[in-house]
Amino acid sequence: MSDKLNEQELVTVLSAKTKVDPKLIRLVLKHEQTFINNARANAKGEVDIDNDDLVDYVVGQRDVKLDEITVETILDAEMDYLMDKGLAGYID
């Protein structure tokens, strides 16, 4: 995650928004980071992440006991947070 990102603040915001335990949010974020780190960048150096593939990857991890909807809710809330902070966006 970016140096500009306060992980504790992110987890607090996501927990308040989704009503999911912060420990579970951290677990989802950990697996998300692994998925992103393994994604390939395009010629412009951008990484295009398919949200469905990401959710499937996270839900498929043995230590994740959350359903798809909960994981997707966490990841959507994270994207909203990152976009509000100017740290992420969608590629058209």
PDB file of C-alpha atoms in Angstrom:
ATOM      1  CA  MET A   1       0.000   0.000   0.000  1.00  0.00           C
ATOM      2  CA  SER A   2       1.057   3.536  -0.618  1.00  0.00           C
ATOM      3  CA  ASP A   3       3.110   5.513   1.896  1.00  0.00           C
ATOM      4  CA  LYS A   4       0.342   8.141   1.778  1.00  0.00           C
ATOM      5  CA  LEU A   5      -2.171   5.578   2.990  1.00  0.00           C
ATOM      6  CA  ASN A   6      -2.819   5.263   6.695  1.00  0.00           C
ATOM      7  CA  GLU A   7      -3.701   1.574   7.027  1.00  0.00           C
ATOM      8  CA  GLN A   8      -5.210   1.961  10.496  1.00  0.00           C
ATOM      9  CA  GLU A   9      -7.463   4.760   9.267  1.00  0.00           C
ATOM     10  CA  LEU A  10      -8.446   2.670   6.250  1.00  0.00           C
ATOM     11  CA  VAL A  11      -9.343  -0.345   8.390  1.00  0.00           C
ATOM     12  CA  THR A  12     -11.290   1.844  10.832  1.00  0.00           C
ATOM     13  CA  VAL A  13     -13.266   3.472   8.024  1.00  0.00           C
ATOM     14  CA  LEU A  14     -13.958   0.144   6.312  1.00  0.00           C
ATOM     15  CA  SER A  15     -15.044  -1.483   9.561  1.00  0.00           C
ATOM     16  CA  ALA A  16     -17.430   1.380  10.329  1.00  0.00           C
ATOM     17  CA  LYS A  17     -18.851   1.332   6.809  1.00  0.00           C
ATOM     18  CA  THR A  18     -19.181  -2.454   6.406  1.00  0.00           C
ATOM     19  CA  LYS A  19     -19.707  -3.551  10.043  1.00  0.00           C
ATOM     20  CA  VAL A  20     -17.035  -6.249   9.525  1.00  0.00           C
ATOM     21  CA  ASP A  21     -14.431  -7.092  12.185  1.00  0.00           C
ATOM     22  CA  PRO A  22     -11.159  -5.183  11.585  1.00  0.00           C
ATOM     23  CA  LYS A  23      -9.165  -8.446  11.773  1.00  0.00           C
ATOM     24  CA  LEU A  24     -11.184  -9.865   8.891  1.00  0.00           C
ATOM     25  CA  ILE A  25     -10.758  -6.655   6.900  1.00  0.00           C
ATOM     26  CA  ARG A  26      -6.985  -6.828   7.380  1.00  0.00           C
ATOM     27  CA  LEU A  27      -7.055 -10.433   6.145  1.00  0.00           C
ATOM     28  CA  VAL A  28      -9.004  -9.450   3.011  1.00  0.00           C
ATOM     29  CA  LEU A  29      -6.614  -6.537   2.383  1.00  0.00           C
ATOM     30  CA  LYS A  30      -3.598  -8.835   2.804  1.00  0.00           C
ATOM     31  CA  HIS A  31      -4.893 -11.253   0.168  1.00  0.00           C
ATOM     32  CA  GLU A  32      -5.898  -8.368  -2.085  1.00  0.00           C
ATOM     33  CA  GLN A  33      -2.341  -7.030  -1.936  1.00  0.00           C
ATOM     34  CA  THR A  34      -0.945 -10.444  -2.883  1.00  0.00           C
ATOM     35  CA  PHE A  35      -3.315 -10.599  -5.872  1.00  0.00           C
ATOM     36  CA  ILE A  36      -2.334  -7.095  -6.990  1.00  0.00           C
ATOM     37  CA  ASN A  37       1.375  -7.786  -6.549  1.00  0.00           C
ATOM     38  CA  ASN A  38       1.027 -10.812  -8.851  1.00  0.00           C
ATOM     39  CA  ALA A  39      -0.947  -8.900 -11.515  1.00  0.00           C
ATOM     40  CA  ARG A  40       0.839  -7.846 -14.672  1.00  0.00           C
ATOM     41  CA  ALA A  41       1.101  -4.202 -15.682  1.00  0.00           C
ATOM     42  CA  ASN A  42       0.230  -3.066 -19.195  1.00  0.00           C
ATOM     43  CA  ALA A  43       2.572  -1.087 -21.468  1.00  0.00           C
ATOM     44  CA  LYS A  44       1.725   2.116 -19.580  1.00  0.00           C
ATOM     45  CA  GLY A  45       2.661   0.510 -16.268  1.00  0.00           C
ATOM     46  CA  GLU A  46      -0.971   0.368 -15.146  1.00  0.00           C
ATOM     47  CA  VAL A  47      -2.456  -2.690 -13.509  1.00  0.00           C
ATOM     48  CA  ASP A  48      -6.024  -3.485 -14.541  1.00  0.00           C
ATOM     49  CA  ILE A  49      -7.696  -5.547 -11.831  1.00  0.00           C
ATOM     50  CA  ASP A  50     -10.961  -7.337 -12.589  1.00  0.00           C
ATOM     51  CA  ASN A  51     -13.043  -7.022  -9.434  1.00  0.00           C
ATOM     52  CA  ASP A  52     -14.738 -10.401  -9.945  1.00  0.00           C
ATOM     53  CA  ASP A  53     -11.371 -12.159 -10.274  1.00  0.00           C
ATOM     54  CA  LEU A  54     -10.122 -10.389  -7.151  1.00  0.00           C
ATOM     55  CA  VAL A  55     -13.197 -11.349  -5.109  1.00  0.00           C
ATOM     56  CA  ASP A  56     -12.932 -14.971  -6.306  1.00  0.00           C
ATOM     57  CA  TYR A  57      -9.243 -15.038  -5.354  1.00  0.00           C
ATOM     58  CA  VAL A  58      -9.852 -13.659  -1.846  1.00  0.00           C
ATOM     59  CA  VAL A  59     -12.849 -15.911  -1.151  1.00  0.00           C
ATOM     60  CA  GLY A  60     -10.809 -18.895  -2.371  1.00  0.00           C
ATOM     61  CA  GLN A  61      -8.128 -18.447   0.301  1.00  0.00           C
ATOM     62  CA  ARG A  62      -8.298 -21.068   3.050  1.00  0.00           C
ATOM     63  CA  ASP A  63      -8.194 -18.611   5.927  1.00  0.00           C
ATOM     64  CA  VAL A  64     -11.011 -16.423   4.562  1.00  0.00           C
ATOM     65  CA  LYS A  65     -14.387 -17.451   5.971  1.00  0.00           C
ATOM     66  CA  LEU A  66     -16.370 -14.555   4.486  1.00  0.00           C
ATOM     67  CA  ASP A  67     -18.910 -14.854   1.687  1.00  0.00           C
ATOM     68  CA  GLU A  68     -18.501 -13.215  -1.730  1.00  0.00           C
ATOM     69  CA  ILE A  69     -20.899 -10.364  -0.979  1.00  0.00           C
ATOM     70  CA  THR A  70     -19.038  -9.388   2.203  1.00  0.00           C
ATOM     71  CA  VAL A  71     -15.653  -9.482   0.479  1.00  0.00           C
ATOM     72  CA  GLU A  72     -17.008  -7.440  -2.429  1.00  0.00           C
ATOM     73  CA  THR A  73     -18.521  -4.918   0.005  1.00  0.00           C
ATOM     74  CA  ILE A  74     -15.152  -4.515   1.763  1.00  0.00           C
ATOM     75  CA  LEU A  75     -13.281  -4.083  -1.527  1.00  0.00           C
ATOM     76  CA  ASP A  76     -15.855  -1.620  -2.895  1.00  0.00           C
ATOM     77  CA  ALA A  77     -15.661   0.429   0.307  1.00  0.00           C
ATOM     78  CA  GLU A  78     -11.862   0.380   0.069  1.00  0.00           C
ATOM     79  CA  MET A  79     -11.989   1.633  -3.532  1.00  0.00           C
ATOM     80  CA  ASP A  80     -14.362   4.440  -2.495  1.00  0.00           C
ATOM     81  CA  TYR A  81     -11.936   5.402   0.280  1.00  0.00           C
ATOM     82  CA  LEU A  82      -8.909   5.334  -2.045  1.00  0.00           C
ATOM     83  CA  MET A  83     -10.691   7.373  -4.709  1.00  0.00           C
ATOM     84  CA  ASP A  84     -11.765   9.943  -2.105  1.00  0.00           C
ATOM     85  CA  LYS A  85      -8.107  10.239  -1.073  1.00  0.00           C
ATOM     86  CA  GLY A  86      -6.982  10.513  -4.713  1.00  0.00           C
ATOM     87  CA  LEU A  87      -4.910   7.330  -4.459  1.00  0.00           C
ATOM     88  CA  ALA A  88      -6.800   5.162  -6.974  1.00  0.00           C
ATOM     89  CA  GLY A  89      -9.185   5.325  -9.878  1.00  0.00           C
ATOM     90  CA  TYR A  90     -10.827   3.295 -12.566  1.00  0.00           C
ATOM     91  CA  ILE A  91      -9.329   2.857 -16.038  1.00  0.00           C
ATOM     92  CA  ASP A  92     -11.844   3.690 -18.771  1.00  0.00           C
TER      93      ASP A  92
END
